[in-house]
Amino acid sequence: MSTDSSTDEKTKVSHFIRNIVIADLSSGKHQSIKTRFPPEPNGYLHIGHAKAICLNFELAREFSGLTNLRFDDTNPAKEEEVYARAIEADIRWLGYQWDELCHASDYFERFYDYAVELITAGKAYVEELSADEMREYRGTLTEAGRPSPWRERPQEESLDLFARMRTGEFPDGAYVLRAKIDMASPNIKMRDPAIYRIRNIPHQRTGDAWHIYPMYDFAHCISDAIEGITHSLCTLEFEDHRPLYDWVLDNISIAAHPQQIEFARLNLDYTVMSKRRLKLLVDEGLVDGWDDPRMPTLAAMRRRGYPPQAIRNFAELIGVTKSESIIPLGVLENEVRNELNQTAPRAMGVLDPLKIVLLNFPEGETEWLEAARHPQDESMGKRKVPITREIYIERGDFMEEPVRKYFRLKPGGEVRLRNAFIIKFVELMKDENGEIVEIRCELDPQTRSGMPESNRRVKGTIHWVSAEHGVAAEVRLYDRLFNVENPLADKQRDFQEFINPDCLSKAQAIVEPSVFAGGENFQFERVGYFCFDSKDSTADKPVLNRTVSLRDSWAKRGQ
Ligand code: ATP
Ligand code: MG
């Protein structure tokens, strides 16, 4: 159910969940499928969520099914409406539109009724052991649990207490409702799990109506069943919750029984991916908000200039399996690069400007050169690039004492100015500190476009920007947020200690005016892909984010 059909034409890579869907449709188990994406609105979505979103929406799209967005809003202590709105925006940005927008909180009354059903059937009871005592009774992996003294409490008594828990008669923690399953089960999740707890706090959507809230394992399966979800896809850590998912649905009067299927979560290196930890980075001011372009959130990736298509391609590329792995961040960046290489118009920008004076170019004049917006895609047309007597080149594109095989500008040397002509070094000017402030060159008019030597070859081509027409802009260069592959590996230290001190650097660049003509992303030739920062950039003070470099410098560093 996507608004964008661009991935439709691709041949789908199959995976085990897709095979289950195909089998269920061909056996007639289901006439059509329905999936859901069930975020808890307690933070912003990250790239891990994108994997789950793409999986659910793409499956439904491929098999003409439906996908719900369901807010799993059963823990009011941590949830906020701003997060819910941000989640909706991120899913739309990724290119998906849900069929129904649902909230677990809309089902509170039904959850309650099903809990009453369980109590009435002798399959749930109100517990009054403390949390610590419950833990002690629960046993361990090698030792069976013991039944609570309240396990055989009469049903009428549990019903009465449960009704009073609901209306707020008791403090938090005084009672919980437990499913009565099997205290000796080898699966600890099945040892009479709590299904309701008292929380005397208002809910962002139901206000003061409730003083008890259902636990995930009780609410999730029932929500799936109520909505008629056929395949309930979740990450591997829910594998041992599955017997409980099935138990609840088998023991209440609901006909539907969705199938829970687990897949491996996405892990990326050099970052962390849990809303709780990301929130810590935001709350401690270690990053500039959830959408700080260094964050692994979708909001950050959007702000940084990642095209949503690149994220969808990445999700497709990494596939869906049952084995955990850590994907190098470079794999995602490569998808961003591949996508932008095809779609981003070209321009020139100089990040560390060094002034060049073209001695034989008339003072006060501007010549408008023509250049392709894209080297392969002619449909993008041409752009006008102004050149003047004074231009800027990258400081790194000149060497006074060149190393061997240095093909850019050097004393006595020649170099081609990209989209223009060849220039020849004449002299250099230094200030009192010995720093080069200006290089004087002559252009070779025979190498202008249309002139006999326009194709004359020199070994180096460099980018440049007219000093008069170039626009000053702040550029923000991002690197890995953490300087270790797994910031959580060292249990003795806080992951925040591993933040890469060089993850953000800023420069004052001079950029070609054509970048202000519209379009979201562009490539500064030889430099990288950039976009305007949606938060901080203004017409007077443009701010550019480097989306991704042209090449993977981490691969080169042998990381
Ligand atoms: P976090 O720990 O980051 O808060 P979560 O699983 O608690 O993640 P939810 O809002 O409950 O966050 O997740 C919504 C859906 O996204 C769930 O179905 C969950 O399995 C899936 N999901 C979360 N993280 C990942 C991940 N890294 N890879 C794939 N799917 C994920
Ligand atoms: Mg969670």
Coordinates of C-alpha atoms and ligand atoms in Angstrom, one line a residue:
M1 CA 0.0 0.0 0.0
S2 CA 2.6 2.4 -1.1
T3 CA 2.2 5.8 -2.6
D4 CA 5.3 5.1 -4.7
S5 CA 5.5 2.3 -7.1
S6 CA 9.2 2.5 -8.0
T7 CA 10.2 -0.7 -6.4
D8 CA 7.4 -2.6 -8.1
E9 CA 9.3 -3.3 -11.2
K10 CA 12.1 -5.0 -9.5
T11 CA 12.1 -8.7 -9.1
K12 CA 11.5 -9.5 -5.5
V13 CA 14.2 -11.4 -3.6
S14 CA 12.5 -14.1 -1.8
H15 CA 12.9 -14.9 1.9
F16 CA 11.3 -17.3 4.4
I17 CA 8.5 -15.0 5.4
R18 CA 7.5 -14.3 1.8
N19 CA 7.5 -18.1 1.2
I20 CA 5.2 -18.6 4.2
V21 CA 2.8 -16.0 2.7
I22 CA 2.9 -17.6 -0.7
A23 CA 2.2 -21.0 0.8
D24 CA -0.7 -19.6 2.9
L25 CA -2.3 -18.0 -0.1
S26 CA -1.9 -21.0 -2.3
S27 CA -3.2 -23.4 0.3
G28 CA -6.2 -21.2 0.9
K29 CA -5.4 -20.6 4.5
H30 CA -5.8 -17.0 3.7
Q31 CA -7.6 -15.3 0.8
S32 CA -5.5 -12.2 1.3
I33 CA -2.9 -11.0 3.8
K34 CA -2.8 -8.2 6.3
T35 CA 0.3 -7.1 8.1
R36 CA 0.9 -4.3 10.6
F37 CA 3.7 -2.1 11.9
P38 CA 3.2 -1.7 15.7
P39 CA 5.6 1.0 17.1
E40 CA 5.4 2.1 20.7
P41 CA 5.2 6.0 20.5
N42 CA 8.1 6.4 23.0
G43 CA 10.7 7.8 20.6
Y44 CA 11.5 8.4 17.0
L45 CA 11.9 5.6 14.4
H46 CA 15.3 4.4 13.5
I47 CA 16.8 2.6 10.6
G48 CA 16.0 -0.7 12.3
H49 CA 12.3 0.1 12.3
A50 CA 12.7 0.9 8.6
K51 CA 13.6 -2.7 8.0
A52 CA 10.3 -3.8 9.7
I53 CA 8.3 -1.1 7.9
C54 CA 9.6 -2.1 4.5
L55 CA 9.0 -5.8 5.2
N56 CA 5.4 -5.3 6.3
F57 CA 4.4 -2.8 3.7
E58 CA 6.2 -4.5 0.8
L59 CA 4.7 -7.9 1.5
A60 CA 1.2 -6.4 1.6
R61 CA 1.9 -4.5 -1.6
E62 CA 3.2 -7.5 -3.4
F63 CA 0.3 -9.7 -2.5
S64 CA -2.4 -7.0 -2.7
G65 CA -2.9 -7.1 1.0
L66 CA -3.3 -4.4 3.7
T67 CA -1.0 -3.0 6.3
N68 CA -2.1 -1.2 9.5
L69 CA -0.1 1.3 11.5
R70 CA -0.9 0.5 15.1
F71 CA 0.4 2.5 18.0
D72 CA 1.3 0.0 20.7
D73 CA 0.4 2.6 23.3
T74 CA -0.1 0.5 26.5
N75 CA 2.6 2.2 28.6
P76 CA 1.5 5.8 29.2
A77 CA 4.5 6.5 31.4
K78 CA 6.8 6.7 28.4
E79 CA 4.6 7.6 25.5
E80 CA 3.8 11.0 23.9
E81 CA 1.7 12.3 21.1
V82 CA 4.7 14.1 19.5
Y83 CA 6.3 10.8 19.0
A84 CA 3.2 9.4 17.3
R85 CA 3.1 12.3 14.9
A86 CA 6.8 12.0 14.1
I87 CA 6.4 8.2 13.5
E88 CA 3.5 8.9 11.0
A89 CA 5.6 11.5 9.2
D90 CA 8.6 9.1 8.9
I91 CA 6.5 6.3 7.5
R92 CA 5.0 8.6 4.9
W93 CA 8.4 9.9 4.0
L94 CA 9.6 6.3 3.5
G95 CA 6.9 6.1 0.9
Y96 CA 4.2 4.1 2.6
Q97 CA 0.6 4.7 3.5
W98 CA -1.1 2.5 6.0
D99 CA -4.7 1.3 5.5
E100 CA -5.9 1.9 9.0
L101 CA -4.5 3.9 11.8
C102 CA -5.1 1.9 15.0
H103 CA -4.2 2.3 18.6
A104 CA -4.0 -0.5 21.1
S105 CA -5.6 2.0 23.6
D106 CA -8.8 1.8 21.4
Y107 CA -9.1 -1.8 22.5
F108 CA -8.7 -1.2 26.3
E109 CA -12.3 -2.2 26.9
R110 CA -12.0 -5.3 24.9
F111 CA -8.8 -6.3 26.5
Y112 CA -10.5 -5.9 29.9
D113 CA -13.4 -8.1 28.8
Y114 CA -11.0 -10.8 27.6
A115 CA -9.2 -10.7 30.9
V116 CA -12.5 -11.1 32.7
E117 CA -13.2 -14.1 30.5
L118 CA -9.9 -15.7 31.5
I119 CA -10.6 -15.1 35.2
T120 CA -14.1 -16.5 34.9
A121 CA -12.7 -19.6 33.2
G122 CA -10.2 -20.0 36.0
K123 CA -7.3 -19.1 33.7
A124 CA -6.2 -15.9 35.4
Y125 CA -6.0 -14.7 39.0
V126 CA -5.2 -11.6 40.9
E127 CA -1.8 -11.8 42.5
E128 CA -0.7 -9.9 45.6
L129 CA 2.9 -11.1 46.0
S130 CA 5.4 -8.3 45.6
A131 CA 7.4 -8.1 42.4
D132 CA 10.4 -9.5 44.3
E133 CA 8.5 -12.4 45.7
M134 CA 7.0 -13.2 42.3
R135 CA 10.5 -13.3 40.9
E136 CA 11.6 -15.7 43.7
Y137 CA 8.6 -18.0 43.1
R138 CA 9.2 -18.0 39.4
G139 CA 12.2 -20.2 39.5
T140 CA 15.1 -20.2 37.1
L141 CA 16.1 -21.8 33.8
T142 CA 17.1 -25.0 35.6
E143 CA 14.6 -24.9 38.4
A144 CA 10.8 -25.1 38.1
G145 CA 8.7 -22.2 39.7
R146 CA 6.5 -22.6 42.7
P147 CA 2.8 -21.8 42.7
S148 CA 1.9 -18.5 44.4
P149 CA -0.3 -18.8 47.5
W150 CA -2.8 -16.7 45.5
R151 CA -2.9 -19.0 42.5
E152 CA -6.1 -20.7 43.7
R153 CA -7.9 -17.6 44.8
P154 CA -11.6 -18.0 44.1
Q155 CA -12.7 -16.5 40.7
E156 CA -15.3 -14.2 42.3
E157 CA -12.5 -12.7 44.5
S158 CA -10.2 -12.1 41.5
L159 CA -13.1 -10.6 39.5
D160 CA -13.9 -8.2 42.4
L161 CA -10.3 -7.2 42.9
F162 CA -9.7 -6.8 39.2
A163 CA -12.7 -4.5 38.9
R164 CA -11.4 -2.4 41.8
M165 CA -7.9 -2.3 40.3
R166 CA -9.5 -0.8 37.3
T167 CA -11.2 2.1 39.1
G168 CA -8.1 3.1 41.0
E169 CA -8.7 1.8 44.4
F170 CA -5.2 0.5 44.9
P171 CA -1.7 1.9 44.7
D172 CA 0.7 0.9 41.9
G173 CA 2.2 -2.5 42.5
A174 CA -0.4 -3.7 45.0
Y175 CA -1.8 -6.3 42.7
V176 CA -1.2 -7.7 39.2
L177 CA -3.4 -10.0 37.1
R178 CA -1.6 -13.2 36.1
A179 CA -2.5 -15.7 33.5
K180 CA -2.6 -19.2 35.1
I181 CA -0.5 -21.3 32.8
D182 CA 2.3 -23.6 34.1
M183 CA 4.7 -22.7 36.8
A184 CA 6.9 -25.7 35.8
S185 CA 7.1 -24.7 32.1
P186 CA 10.7 -24.8 30.7
N187 CA 9.7 -21.5 29.1
I188 CA 9.8 -19.0 31.9
K189 CA 7.5 -16.7 29.9
M190 CA 4.8 -19.3 30.5
R191 CA 5.1 -19.4 34.3
D192 CA 2.0 -17.5 35.0
P193 CA 3.0 -14.2 33.3
A194 CA 1.6 -10.9 34.5
I195 CA -1.0 -9.6 32.0
Y196 CA -2.2 -6.5 33.8
R197 CA -0.6 -4.1 36.2
I198 CA -1.8 -1.1 38.2
R199 CA -0.6 2.2 36.9
N200 CA -2.3 5.2 38.4
I201 CA -1.3 7.6 35.7
P202 CA -3.4 9.1 32.9
H203 CA -3.0 7.9 29.4
Q204 CA -2.3 10.3 26.5
R205 CA -5.5 9.2 24.7
T206 CA -7.8 7.7 27.3
G207 CA -7.2 10.2 30.0
D208 CA -8.1 9.1 33.5
A209 CA -10.4 6.3 32.4
W210 CA -8.0 3.5 33.4
H211 CA -5.8 2.7 36.4
I212 CA -4.7 -0.6 35.0
Y213 CA -2.8 -1.2 31.7
P214 CA -2.3 -4.5 29.9
M215 CA 1.1 -6.0 29.3
Y216 CA 2.6 -6.3 25.9
D217 CA 2.1 -10.1 25.6
F218 CA -1.6 -9.8 26.4
A219 CA -2.3 -6.7 24.3
H220 CA -0.3 -7.4 21.2
C221 CA -1.8 -10.7 20.2
I222 CA -5.4 -9.6 20.9
S223 CA -4.8 -6.3 18.9
D224 CA -3.5 -8.4 16.0
A225 CA -6.6 -10.7 16.2
I226 CA -9.0 -7.8 16.4
E227 CA -7.6 -6.2 13.3
G228 CA -7.6 -9.4 11.4
I229 CA -3.8 -9.4 10.9
T230 CA -2.8 -12.6 9.2
H231 CA 1.0 -12.5 9.7
S232 CA 2.4 -10.8 12.7
L233 CA 6.0 -10.1 12.1
C234 CA 8.4 -9.3 14.9
T235 CA 12.0 -9.5 15.8
L236 CA 13.7 -12.7 17.2
E237 CA 13.7 -11.7 20.8
F238 CA 10.0 -12.4 20.8
E239 CA 10.5 -16.0 19.8
D240 CA 9.9 -17.3 23.3
H241 CA 6.9 -15.1 23.7
R242 CA 5.2 -16.9 20.9
P243 CA 3.7 -19.8 23.0
L244 CA 2.2 -17.0 25.2
Y245 CA 0.9 -15.2 22.1
D246 CA -0.8 -18.5 21.0
W247 CA -2.0 -19.4 24.5
V248 CA -3.9 -16.1 25.0
L249 CA -5.6 -16.4 21.7
D250 CA -6.5 -20.0 22.3
N251 CA -8.0 -19.3 25.6
I252 CA -10.3 -16.3 24.8
S253 CA -13.4 -16.2 22.7
I254 CA -11.8 -14.6 19.6
A255 CA -11.9 -16.5 16.4
A256 CA -8.9 -15.0 14.6
H257 CA -5.5 -16.4 15.3
P258 CA -2.7 -14.6 13.5
Q259 CA 0.6 -16.2 13.0
Q260 CA 3.6 -14.7 14.8
I261 CA 6.8 -15.0 12.8
E262 CA 10.1 -13.7 14.0
F263 CA 13.0 -12.4 11.9
A264 CA 16.5 -11.1 12.8
R265 CA 16.6 -7.4 13.8
L266 CA 18.8 -5.0 11.9
N267 CA 22.0 -4.1 13.6
L268 CA 24.4 -1.5 12.2
D269 CA 28.0 -0.9 13.3
Y270 CA 29.3 2.4 14.8
T271 CA 25.9 3.4 16.1
V272 CA 23.3 2.3 18.7
M273 CA 19.8 1.4 17.8
S274 CA 17.3 1.5 20.6
K275 CA 15.0 4.4 21.3
R276 CA 15.9 4.3 25.0
R277 CA 19.6 4.9 24.2
L278 CA 18.9 7.4 21.5
K279 CA 16.7 9.3 23.9
L280 CA 19.5 9.4 26.3
L281 CA 21.8 11.0 23.7
V282 CA 19.1 13.6 23.1
D283 CA 18.3 14.3 26.7
E284 CA 21.9 14.6 27.7
G285 CA 22.5 17.1 24.8
L286 CA 25.1 14.9 23.2
V287 CA 23.4 15.4 19.9
D288 CA 21.2 18.2 18.7
G289 CA 17.8 16.5 18.9
W290 CA 16.3 13.3 17.5
D291 CA 16.9 14.6 13.9
D292 CA 20.5 15.5 14.4
P293 CA 22.0 14.2 11.1
R294 CA 24.4 12.0 12.9
M295 CA 21.6 9.9 14.5
P296 CA 20.4 6.6 13.0
T297 CA 16.8 7.9 13.1
L298 CA 14.7 8.3 9.9
A299 CA 14.2 12.0 10.8
A300 CA 17.9 12.4 10.9
M301 CA 18.5 10.6 7.6
R302 CA 15.8 12.7 6.0
R303 CA 17.5 15.9 7.3
R304 CA 20.9 14.6 6.2
G305 CA 19.6 14.1 2.6
Y306 CA 19.2 10.4 2.4
P307 CA 16.7 9.6 -0.3
P308 CA 13.9 7.3 1.0
Q309 CA 14.5 5.1 -2.1
A310 CA 18.0 4.4 -0.8
I311 CA 16.6 3.1 2.5
R312 CA 14.1 0.9 0.7
N313 CA 16.8 -0.5 -1.5
F314 CA 19.0 -1.1 1.6
A315 CA 16.1 -3.0 3.2
E316 CA 15.7 -5.1 0.2
L317 CA 19.4 -5.7 -0.1
I318 CA 20.0 -6.9 3.5
G319 CA 17.1 -9.3 3.2
V320 CA 15.1 -11.1 5.9
T321 CA 16.6 -14.0 7.8
K322 CA 16.6 -15.7 11.2
S323 CA 20.3 -15.1 11.9
E324 CA 21.5 -12.0 13.7
S325 CA 24.3 -10.1 12.1
I326 CA 25.8 -6.6 12.2
I327 CA 25.7 -4.8 8.9
P328 CA 28.4 -2.2 8.2
L329 CA 27.1 1.3 8.0
G330 CA 29.0 1.6 4.7
V331 CA 26.5 -0.7 3.1
L332 CA 23.7 1.8 3.8
E333 CA 25.9 4.7 2.7
N334 CA 26.6 2.9 -0.5
E335 CA 22.9 2.6 -1.3
V336 CA 22.6 6.4 -0.6
R337 CA 25.5 7.0 -2.9
N338 CA 24.1 4.8 -5.7
E339 CA 20.8 6.5 -5.5
L340 CA 22.2 10.0 -5.5
N341 CA 24.6 9.3 -8.2
Q342 CA 21.6 8.7 -10.5
T343 CA 19.4 11.5 -9.2
A344 CA 21.4 14.4 -7.9
P345 CA 22.3 17.3 -10.2
R346 CA 25.9 18.3 -10.2
A347 CA 27.4 21.6 -9.1
M348 CA 30.7 22.9 -7.8
G349 CA 31.5 23.9 -4.3
V350 CA 34.9 24.6 -2.7
L351 CA 35.2 23.7 1.0
D352 CA 38.6 25.2 1.8
P353 CA 38.9 28.1 -0.6
L354 CA 42.2 29.3 -2.1
K355 CA 42.0 32.4 -4.4
I356 CA 43.2 32.2 -8.0
V357 CA 43.5 35.3 -10.2
L358 CA 43.3 34.7 -14.0
L359 CA 45.6 37.4 -15.2
N360 CA 44.3 37.4 -18.8
F361 CA 40.7 37.4 -17.9
P362 CA 39.1 40.9 -18.2
E363 CA 38.4 42.6 -14.8
G364 CA 34.8 43.1 -13.9
E365 CA 33.4 40.7 -16.5
T366 CA 31.5 37.5 -16.1
E367 CA 31.4 34.8 -18.7
W368 CA 28.6 32.3 -18.4
L369 CA 29.7 28.8 -19.2
E370 CA 27.4 25.9 -19.9
A371 CA 27.6 22.6 -18.0
A372 CA 25.5 19.5 -17.8
R373 CA 23.4 19.1 -14.7
H374 CA 24.1 15.4 -14.8
P375 CA 26.8 13.6 -16.8
Q376 CA 24.5 10.7 -17.9
D377 CA 21.0 12.0 -17.5
E378 CA 20.5 14.6 -20.3
S379 CA 16.9 15.1 -19.3
M380 CA 18.2 17.2 -16.4
G381 CA 19.4 19.8 -18.9
K382 CA 22.1 22.3 -18.6
R383 CA 23.1 24.9 -16.0
K384 CA 25.0 28.2 -16.4
V385 CA 28.2 28.5 -14.5
P386 CA 29.7 32.0 -14.1
I387 CA 33.4 32.5 -14.3
T388 CA 35.3 35.7 -13.5
R389 CA 38.8 36.9 -13.1
E390 CA 39.0 35.8 -9.5
I391 CA 37.9 32.3 -8.6
Y392 CA 38.4 29.9 -5.7
I393 CA 39.8 26.4 -5.9
E394 CA 40.3 23.9 -3.1
R395 CA 43.4 24.6 -1.1
G396 CA 44.3 20.9 -1.4
D397 CA 44.3 21.2 -5.2
F398 CA 47.6 23.1 -5.1
M399 CA 51.0 22.0 -3.9
E400 CA 53.9 24.3 -3.8
E401 CA 56.3 21.4 -3.5
P402 CA 54.4 18.7 -5.3
V403 CA 54.8 15.0 -4.4
R404 CA 55.4 12.6 -7.2
K405 CA 52.5 12.1 -9.6
Y406 CA 50.7 15.2 -8.3
F407 CA 48.6 16.1 -11.3
R408 CA 46.7 19.1 -9.9
L409 CA 47.9 22.7 -9.8
K410 CA 51.6 23.2 -9.0
P411 CA 54.3 25.8 -9.8
G412 CA 55.0 25.7 -13.6
G413 CA 52.1 23.3 -14.1
E414 CA 48.8 23.3 -15.9
V415 CA 45.4 22.0 -14.8
R416 CA 41.9 21.9 -16.3
L417 CA 39.2 23.8 -14.6
R418 CA 36.2 21.5 -14.7
N419 CA 33.5 22.7 -17.1
A420 CA 35.8 25.6 -18.3
F421 CA 39.4 25.5 -19.7
I422 CA 43.0 24.9 -18.9
I423 CA 45.0 27.3 -16.8
K424 CA 48.7 27.6 -16.3
F425 CA 50.5 28.7 -13.1
V426 CA 52.3 32.1 -13.2
E427 CA 53.2 33.0 -9.7
L428 CA 52.1 32.8 -6.1
M429 CA 51.6 35.4 -3.4
K430 CA 52.2 34.8 0.3
D431 CA 51.4 36.8 3.4
E432 CA 53.9 37.7 6.1
N433 CA 53.4 34.3 7.8
G434 CA 54.4 32.5 4.6
E435 CA 50.8 31.4 3.9
I436 CA 49.7 31.3 0.3
V437 CA 47.0 33.9 -0.2
E438 CA 46.7 34.0 -3.9
I439 CA 47.9 32.2 -7.0
R440 CA 48.1 33.9 -10.3
C441 CA 47.5 31.9 -13.5
E442 CA 46.8 32.4 -17.1
L443 CA 44.0 30.7 -18.9
D444 CA 44.7 29.1 -22.3
P445 CA 42.0 30.5 -24.6
Q446 CA 42.6 27.8 -27.2
T447 CA 41.1 25.3 -24.7
R448 CA 37.8 27.0 -24.3
S449 CA 34.7 25.1 -25.5
G450 CA 34.5 25.3 -29.2
M451 CA 38.1 26.2 -29.7
P452 CA 40.6 24.0 -31.5
E453 CA 42.3 22.7 -28.4
S454 CA 39.2 22.4 -26.2
N455 CA 39.9 18.7 -25.9
R456 CA 43.6 19.0 -25.1
R457 CA 44.4 16.7 -22.3
V458 CA 46.1 17.5 -19.1
K459 CA 46.3 15.0 -16.3
G460 CA 44.4 16.9 -13.6
T461 CA 40.9 18.5 -13.5
I462 CA 39.8 20.5 -10.5
H463 CA 36.6 22.2 -9.4
W464 CA 36.3 25.9 -8.8
V465 CA 33.8 28.7 -8.0
S466 CA 33.7 32.3 -9.2
A467 CA 34.7 34.6 -6.3
E468 CA 32.2 37.2 -7.4
H469 CA 29.2 34.9 -8.0
G470 CA 30.0 32.1 -5.5
V471 CA 27.8 32.1 -2.4
A472 CA 29.3 31.6 1.1
A473 CA 27.7 28.7 2.9
E474 CA 28.4 26.7 6.1
V475 CA 29.0 23.1 5.3
R476 CA 28.6 20.4 8.0
L477 CA 30.6 17.2 7.5
Y478 CA 29.5 14.2 9.4
D479 CA 31.4 11.1 10.4
R480 CA 30.5 8.0 12.4
L481 CA 28.7 8.9 15.6
F482 CA 30.8 6.4 17.6
N483 CA 34.4 5.5 17.2
V484 CA 34.0 1.9 18.0
E485 CA 32.1 -0.7 16.0
N486 CA 29.9 -1.7 18.9
P487 CA 29.6 1.0 21.5
L488 CA 27.7 -1.4 23.8
A489 CA 30.4 -4.1 23.8
D490 CA 32.3 -2.8 26.8
K491 CA 29.9 -3.4 29.7
Q492 CA 32.1 -1.5 32.1
R493 CA 31.6 1.8 30.3
D494 CA 28.7 4.0 29.2
F495 CA 28.2 3.8 25.5
Q496 CA 28.2 7.7 25.5
E497 CA 31.9 7.6 26.2
F498 CA 32.5 6.2 22.7
I499 CA 31.1 9.1 20.8
N500 CA 33.4 10.1 18.0
P501 CA 34.8 13.5 18.8
D502 CA 35.2 14.2 15.1
C503 CA 31.6 13.2 14.1
L504 CA 30.8 16.7 13.1
S505 CA 33.1 19.3 11.5
K506 CA 32.1 22.6 9.9
A507 CA 33.7 24.5 7.1
Q508 CA 33.0 27.8 5.3
A509 CA 32.5 26.9 1.7
I510 CA 31.9 28.9 -1.5
V511 CA 29.4 27.3 -3.7
E512 CA 28.1 27.7 -7.2
P513 CA 24.9 29.7 -7.4
S514 CA 23.0 27.0 -9.4
V515 CA 22.4 25.0 -6.2
F516 CA 19.9 27.6 -5.1
A517 CA 17.8 27.0 -8.1
G518 CA 15.8 24.2 -6.5
G519 CA 16.1 20.5 -6.0
E520 CA 16.8 18.7 -2.8
N521 CA 20.1 17.0 -3.2
F522 CA 23.1 17.7 -5.3
Q523 CA 26.6 16.5 -5.9
F524 CA 29.5 18.9 -5.5
E525 CA 31.8 17.4 -8.1
R526 CA 34.8 15.6 -6.5
V527 CA 33.5 16.5 -3.0
G528 CA 30.4 14.6 -2.1
Y529 CA 26.6 14.7 -2.0
F530 CA 24.9 17.6 -0.2
C531 CA 21.6 19.1 0.7
F532 CA 20.4 22.2 2.5
D533 CA 19.8 21.7 6.2
S534 CA 16.0 21.8 6.6
K535 CA 16.3 23.3 10.1
D536 CA 19.1 25.8 10.1
S537 CA 19.6 26.9 6.5
T538 CA 18.2 30.4 5.6
A539 CA 18.5 32.4 2.4
D540 CA 21.0 34.7 4.1
K541 CA 22.9 32.0 5.8
P542 CA 22.8 28.8 3.8
V543 CA 23.8 25.7 5.7
L544 CA 24.6 22.5 3.8
N545 CA 24.8 19.0 5.1
R546 CA 27.1 16.5 3.5
T547 CA 24.9 13.6 3.0
V548 CA 27.6 11.2 2.1
S549 CA 31.1 11.4 0.6
L550 CA 31.8 10.2 -2.9
R551 CA 33.7 7.2 -1.8
D552 CA 33.8 5.1 1.3
S553 CA 36.7 6.5 3.2
W554 CA 36.2 3.9 6.0
A555 CA 36.7 1.1 3.6
K556 CA 40.1 2.7 2.7
R557 CA 41.1 3.0 6.3
G558 CA 40.7 -0.7 6.5
Q559 CA 37.9 -0.5 9.1
Ligands
ATP1 P1 13.6 0.0 20.4 O1 14.3 -1.0 21.3 O2 14.5 0.7 19.5 O3 12.7 0.9 21.2 P2 11.4 -1.6 19.9 O4 11.3 -2.9 19.3 O5 11.2 -1.5 21.4 O6 12.7 -0.9 19.5 P3 8.9 -0.8 18.9 O7 8.4 0.6 18.7 O8 8.3 -1.7 19.8 O9 10.4 -0.6 19.2 O10 9.1 -1.5 17.5 C1 8.1 -1.5 16.4 C2 8.5 -2.6 15.5 O11 9.8 -2.4 14.9 C3 8.5 -4.0 16.2 O12 7.8 -4.9 15.4 C4 10.0 -4.3 16.2 O13 10.2 -5.7 16.2 C5 10.5 -3.6 15.0 N1 11.9 -3.3 15.2 C6 12.5 -2.6 16.2 N2 13.8 -2.5 16.1 C7 14.1 -3.2 15.0 C8 15.4 -3.5 14.3 N3 16.5 -3.1 14.8 N4 15.3 -4.3 13.2 C9 14.1 -4.7 12.7 N5 13.0 -4.4 13.3 C10 12.9 -3.7 14.4
MG2 MG 10.2 -0.9 23.0

